[in-house]
Coordinates of C-alpha atoms in Angstrom, one line a residue:
M1 CA 17.8 76.8 -32.1
S2 CA 16.9 78.5 -28.8
E3 CA 18.3 75.8 -26.4
S4 CA 21.9 75.0 -26.0
R5 CA 21.4 71.6 -24.3
V6 CA 20.5 68.2 -25.6
L7 CA 18.5 66.3 -23.1
H8 CA 18.8 62.6 -22.8
E9 CA 15.2 62.1 -22.0
I10 CA 13.9 59.6 -19.4
T11 CA 10.5 58.7 -20.7
P12 CA 7.5 57.7 -18.6
L13 CA 7.4 54.1 -20.0
G14 CA 7.7 51.5 -17.3
D15 CA 9.9 48.4 -17.5
H16 CA 7.1 46.2 -18.6
D17 CA 5.3 48.7 -20.8
F18 CA 5.3 48.5 -24.6
M19 CA 4.1 52.0 -25.5
Y20 CA 3.1 55.4 -24.3
V21 CA 0.8 57.9 -26.2
A22 CA 0.6 61.6 -25.6
D23 CA -2.2 63.4 -27.5
R24 CA -2.3 67.1 -26.8
R25 CA -3.3 70.5 -28.1
K26 CA -0.9 73.4 -27.4
K27 CA -0.1 76.9 -28.4
E28 CA 3.6 76.6 -28.9
F29 CA 6.6 74.3 -29.1
N30 CA 8.8 74.8 -26.1
Y31 CA 10.6 71.4 -25.5
P32 CA 14.3 71.5 -26.2
I33 CA 16.4 69.4 -28.5
H34 CA 16.6 65.9 -27.0
C35 CA 17.1 62.1 -27.6
H36 CA 15.9 59.0 -25.9
D37 CA 16.2 55.2 -25.9
L38 CA 12.7 54.5 -27.1
F39 CA 11.4 54.5 -30.7
E40 CA 9.2 57.5 -31.5
L41 CA 6.4 58.2 -34.0
N42 CA 5.6 61.9 -33.9
F43 CA 2.7 63.5 -35.7
V44 CA 2.1 67.3 -35.8
E45 CA -0.9 69.0 -37.3
N46 CA -1.8 72.6 -37.9
A47 CA 1.8 73.9 -37.3
A48 CA 2.9 75.2 -40.6
G49 CA 6.1 77.2 -40.2
C50 CA 7.5 75.1 -37.4
R51 CA 11.1 74.0 -37.9
R52 CA 11.9 70.3 -37.5
T53 CA 15.4 69.3 -36.6
V54 CA 16.4 65.6 -36.9
G55 CA 20.1 65.0 -36.7
D56 CA 21.7 67.3 -39.2
S57 CA 18.5 67.9 -41.1
N58 CA 16.6 71.2 -40.6
E59 CA 13.3 71.7 -42.4
V60 CA 10.3 74.0 -42.1
I61 CA 7.1 71.8 -42.0
G62 CA 3.7 72.2 -43.6
P63 CA 0.2 71.7 -42.1
F64 CA 0.9 68.0 -41.5
D65 CA 4.1 66.2 -40.4
L66 CA 4.8 62.6 -39.4
V67 CA 8.3 61.3 -38.5
L68 CA 9.6 58.0 -37.2
I69 CA 12.8 57.9 -35.2
T70 CA 14.4 54.6 -34.1
S71 CA 17.9 55.6 -33.0
P72 CA 18.6 56.4 -29.3
Q73 CA 21.5 58.8 -30.3
L74 CA 19.6 60.9 -32.9
E75 CA 18.8 64.4 -31.6
H76 CA 15.5 65.9 -32.6
V77 CA 13.2 68.8 -31.9
W78 CA 10.2 70.7 -33.2
E79 CA 10.7 74.4 -32.8
Q80 CA 8.2 77.3 -33.1
Y81 CA 10.2 79.2 -35.7
E82 CA 7.6 80.9 -38.0
C83 CA 4.6 78.9 -36.8
T84 CA 1.8 81.3 -35.8
S85 CA -0.9 78.7 -35.0
S86 CA -2.4 78.8 -31.5
D87 CA -4.0 75.4 -31.9
I88 CA -1.2 72.9 -32.6
H89 CA -2.1 69.2 -32.4
E90 CA 0.6 66.8 -31.6
V91 CA 0.4 63.0 -31.1
T92 CA 3.6 61.4 -29.8
V93 CA 3.9 57.6 -29.6
Q94 CA 7.0 56.2 -27.8
F95 CA 7.5 52.4 -27.8
S96 CA 10.0 49.8 -26.9
V97 CA 11.5 47.5 -29.4
D98 CA 14.5 45.1 -29.0
F99 CA 15.9 46.1 -32.3
N100 CA 19.2 44.1 -32.1
D101 CA 17.7 40.8 -31.0
E102 CA 18.2 38.3 -33.8
N103 CA 15.2 36.3 -32.4
S104 CA 12.9 39.4 -32.3
V105 CA 9.5 39.0 -33.9
Y106 CA 10.4 42.0 -36.1
R107 CA 13.0 39.8 -37.9
T108 CA 10.3 37.3 -39.1
T109 CA 8.9 37.4 -42.6
A110 CA 5.5 38.8 -41.5
F111 CA 7.2 41.8 -39.9
K112 CA 10.0 42.4 -42.5
P113 CA 8.4 45.5 -44.0
I114 CA 8.3 47.1 -40.5
Y115 CA 11.8 46.0 -39.7
D116 CA 13.1 47.5 -42.9
M117 CA 11.4 50.7 -42.1
F118 CA 12.9 50.7 -38.6
V119 CA 16.4 50.4 -40.2
R120 CA 15.8 53.4 -42.4
A121 CA 14.3 55.4 -39.5
Q122 CA 17.6 55.3 -37.6
K123 CA 18.3 58.4 -39.6
G124 CA 14.7 59.7 -39.1
L125 CA 12.0 59.0 -41.6
V126 CA 9.4 61.6 -42.7
F127 CA 6.3 60.4 -44.5
P128 CA 4.5 61.9 -47.5
M129 CA 0.9 63.2 -47.3
P130 CA -0.7 60.0 -48.8
A131 CA 0.9 57.9 -46.1
I132 CA -0.2 60.3 -43.4
M133 CA -3.8 60.3 -44.6
R134 CA -3.7 56.5 -44.7
V135 CA -3.0 56.3 -40.9
Y136 CA -4.6 59.6 -39.8
P137 CA -7.9 58.0 -38.4
M138 CA -5.9 55.5 -36.5
L139 CA -3.5 58.1 -35.0
M140 CA -6.5 60.2 -34.0
G141 CA -8.0 57.4 -32.0
L142 CA -4.9 55.8 -30.5
S143 CA -4.9 57.7 -27.2
S144 CA -8.5 56.7 -26.5
I145 CA -7.8 52.9 -26.6
K146 CA -7.6 51.9 -22.9
E147 CA -6.6 48.2 -23.1
G148 CA -2.9 47.8 -23.7
F149 CA -3.2 44.8 -26.1
Y150 CA -5.6 46.7 -28.5
A151 CA -3.5 49.8 -28.4
A152 CA -0.4 47.8 -29.2
R153 CA -2.3 46.1 -32.1
E154 CA -3.4 49.5 -33.4
L155 CA 0.2 50.8 -33.3
L156 CA 1.5 47.8 -35.2
T157 CA -1.2 48.3 -37.8
I158 CA -0.2 51.9 -38.2
L159 CA 3.5 50.9 -38.6
Y160 CA 2.6 48.2 -41.1
E161 CA 0.5 50.6 -43.2
L162 CA 3.3 53.2 -43.1
S163 CA 5.9 50.5 -44.1
K164 CA 3.8 49.7 -47.3
Q165 CA 3.6 53.3 -48.5
D166 CA 6.0 54.8 -51.0
G167 CA 7.8 58.1 -50.7
A168 CA 9.1 58.1 -47.1
R169 CA 12.3 60.1 -47.0
E170 CA 15.4 59.7 -44.7
L171 CA 16.3 62.9 -42.9
S172 CA 19.7 62.9 -41.2
S173 CA 22.9 61.9 -43.0
S174 CA 24.3 58.4 -42.1
A175 CA 27.5 59.9 -40.8
F176 CA 25.8 62.2 -38.4
A177 CA 23.4 59.6 -37.2
K178 CA 26.2 57.1 -36.8
V179 CA 24.5 54.5 -39.1
G180 CA 26.5 52.1 -41.2
A181 CA 26.3 52.0 -45.0
Q182 CA 23.3 50.2 -46.4
S183 CA 22.5 49.0 -49.9
D184 CA 20.8 46.1 -51.7
S185 CA 23.7 46.0 -54.1
R186 CA 26.9 44.3 -53.0
R187 CA 29.0 46.5 -55.3
V188 CA 27.4 49.7 -54.1
L189 CA 27.7 48.6 -50.4
K190 CA 31.4 47.8 -50.9
V191 CA 32.1 51.2 -52.3
K192 CA 30.0 52.9 -49.6
R193 CA 31.9 51.2 -46.9
F194 CA 35.2 52.1 -48.4
I195 CA 34.1 55.7 -48.6
G196 CA 33.0 55.6 -45.0
E197 CA 36.4 54.4 -43.9
H198 CA 38.5 56.6 -46.3
Y199 CA 36.4 59.8 -46.6
R200 CA 39.4 61.9 -45.5
E201 CA 41.4 60.8 -48.5
D202 CA 41.4 61.9 -52.1
L203 CA 38.7 59.6 -53.6
R204 CA 38.7 59.3 -57.3
L205 CA 36.2 57.5 -59.6
P206 CA 38.8 55.2 -61.3
K207 CA 39.9 53.7 -58.0
L208 CA 36.3 53.1 -56.8
S209 CA 35.0 51.7 -60.1
Q210 CA 38.1 49.4 -60.3
M211 CA 37.2 48.0 -56.8
V212 CA 34.0 46.5 -58.2
G213 CA 35.3 45.6 -61.7
M214 CA 33.3 48.2 -63.7
T215 CA 34.3 51.0 -66.1
D216 CA 34.1 54.5 -64.8
S217 CA 31.0 55.4 -66.9
A218 CA 29.2 52.2 -66.1
F219 CA 29.8 52.5 -62.4
S220 CA 28.7 56.2 -62.3
R221 CA 25.4 55.2 -63.9
F222 CA 25.0 52.2 -61.7
F223 CA 25.7 54.1 -58.5
K224 CA 23.3 56.9 -59.5
Q225 CA 20.5 54.4 -60.3
R226 CA 20.9 52.5 -57.0
T227 CA 21.4 55.5 -54.7
G228 CA 19.7 58.5 -56.4
K229 CA 22.9 60.5 -56.1
N230 CA 26.0 60.7 -58.2
L231 CA 29.2 59.6 -56.7
G232 CA 30.6 63.1 -56.1
E233 CA 27.5 64.2 -54.3
Y234 CA 27.5 61.1 -52.1
I235 CA 31.1 61.7 -51.0
I236 CA 30.4 65.3 -50.2
D237 CA 27.3 64.2 -48.1
V238 CA 29.4 61.7 -46.2
R239 CA 32.1 64.3 -45.4
L240 CA 29.6 66.9 -44.4
G241 CA 27.8 64.4 -42.1
H242 CA 31.1 63.7 -40.3
A243 CA 31.9 67.4 -40.2
S244 CA 28.4 68.2 -38.7
R245 CA 28.9 65.6 -36.0
L246 CA 32.4 67.1 -35.2
L247 CA 30.9 70.6 -35.0
V248 CA 28.3 69.3 -32.5
D249 CA 30.5 67.0 -30.4
T250 CA 33.9 68.7 -30.3
T251 CA 35.4 72.2 -29.8
R252 CA 37.7 71.8 -32.8
T253 CA 37.9 74.8 -35.1
V254 CA 36.0 75.0 -38.4
A255 CA 39.4 74.9 -40.3
E256 CA 40.5 71.8 -38.4
I257 CA 37.2 70.0 -39.1
C258 CA 37.4 71.1 -42.8
Y259 CA 40.7 69.5 -43.4
D260 CA 40.0 66.5 -41.2
T261 CA 37.0 65.5 -43.2
G262 CA 38.6 65.6 -46.6
F263 CA 37.9 69.1 -47.9
N264 CA 40.8 71.0 -49.5
T265 CA 39.9 74.6 -48.6
V266 CA 37.9 76.3 -45.9
C267 CA 36.2 78.4 -48.5
N268 CA 34.9 75.4 -50.4
F269 CA 33.9 73.7 -47.2
N270 CA 31.9 76.7 -46.1
R271 CA 30.2 77.0 -49.5
L272 CA 29.2 73.4 -49.7
F273 CA 28.1 73.3 -46.0
R274 CA 25.8 76.4 -46.5
K275 CA 24.4 74.9 -49.8
R276 CA 23.5 71.6 -48.1
K277 CA 22.6 72.7 -44.6
G278 CA 21.2 76.2 -45.2
C279 CA 23.7 77.8 -42.8
S280 CA 27.4 78.2 -42.2
P281 CA 29.3 75.7 -40.1
T282 CA 29.6 78.2 -37.3
E283 CA 25.9 78.9 -37.3
F284 CA 25.2 75.2 -37.3
R285 CA 27.4 74.7 -34.2
D286 CA 25.8 77.6 -32.4
K287 CA 22.3 76.0 -33.0
Y288 CA 23.5 72.7 -31.7
R289 CA 25.9 73.8 -28.9
K290 CA 25.2 71.3 -26.2
T291 CA 26.0 69.6 -22.9
K292 CA 24.4 66.2 -22.7
I293 CA 22.6 65.7 -19.5
I294 CA 20.1 63.2 -18.2
M295 CA 16.9 64.3 -16.6
G296 CA 13.4 62.9 -16.1
C297 CA 10.6 64.7 -17.9
S298 CA 7.4 64.2 -19.8
I299 CA 7.8 63.6 -23.5
N300 CA 8.1 66.5 -25.9

């Protein structure tokens, strides 16, 4: 990552505005890593080889990329990396939603699919190609809609269509994004919350399965079915998420962070970190080294 600062971006949206759309062609990505208070839907076309960072996720994108971010604390950036295109097309939509208001329209039955998608997108949500193609024509025409009501209606249609598509994938780890445990199973949620509070400790399957009144083998299968990960993988991901956040936000040594997040040896920590993140803890810190500042600027 070429920039060492994380901007807390002040966007051009006014106090009484709902959304802002930037539709542009450009030759390169040059905006630094940043975060902002608004929700953002970002579409990138013809930029294969670009590297997208959202939280502690780093991926090289293909010809099309569409990501929704709904957390004000989640750092993100699209970098040039290996992209050689001189005709990059980017459509960025930033919009204001009172996410925590219990009386918000997004909490009603009609908007529940969108609300559920917003919850997942606190960690960044990347959409598969069928979903992108479903909303592509609407995205292409969004910036040309001059009347605010019709533009807002079109954005809500885009969001609703995306919320109905399968295959959207969360990007950042929950621990790095500072998002609480989520599950539609009370037993899985109970164990996730326990792990989130006790990840520094020695966590064993018998203790966790006993918490929810299941045998070890039954709970292992149940957890994998409900989360897509086995229990050991989930615990490692939680620990690495916390470790990544400490690497970004503190000056503690790699060894201190290793032991403070539940790993037994620095060697094992480095091995698992590189396997999951594609780089060493030190390299990750160097990419993310930051001083948070506030500045006014146009959107990325």
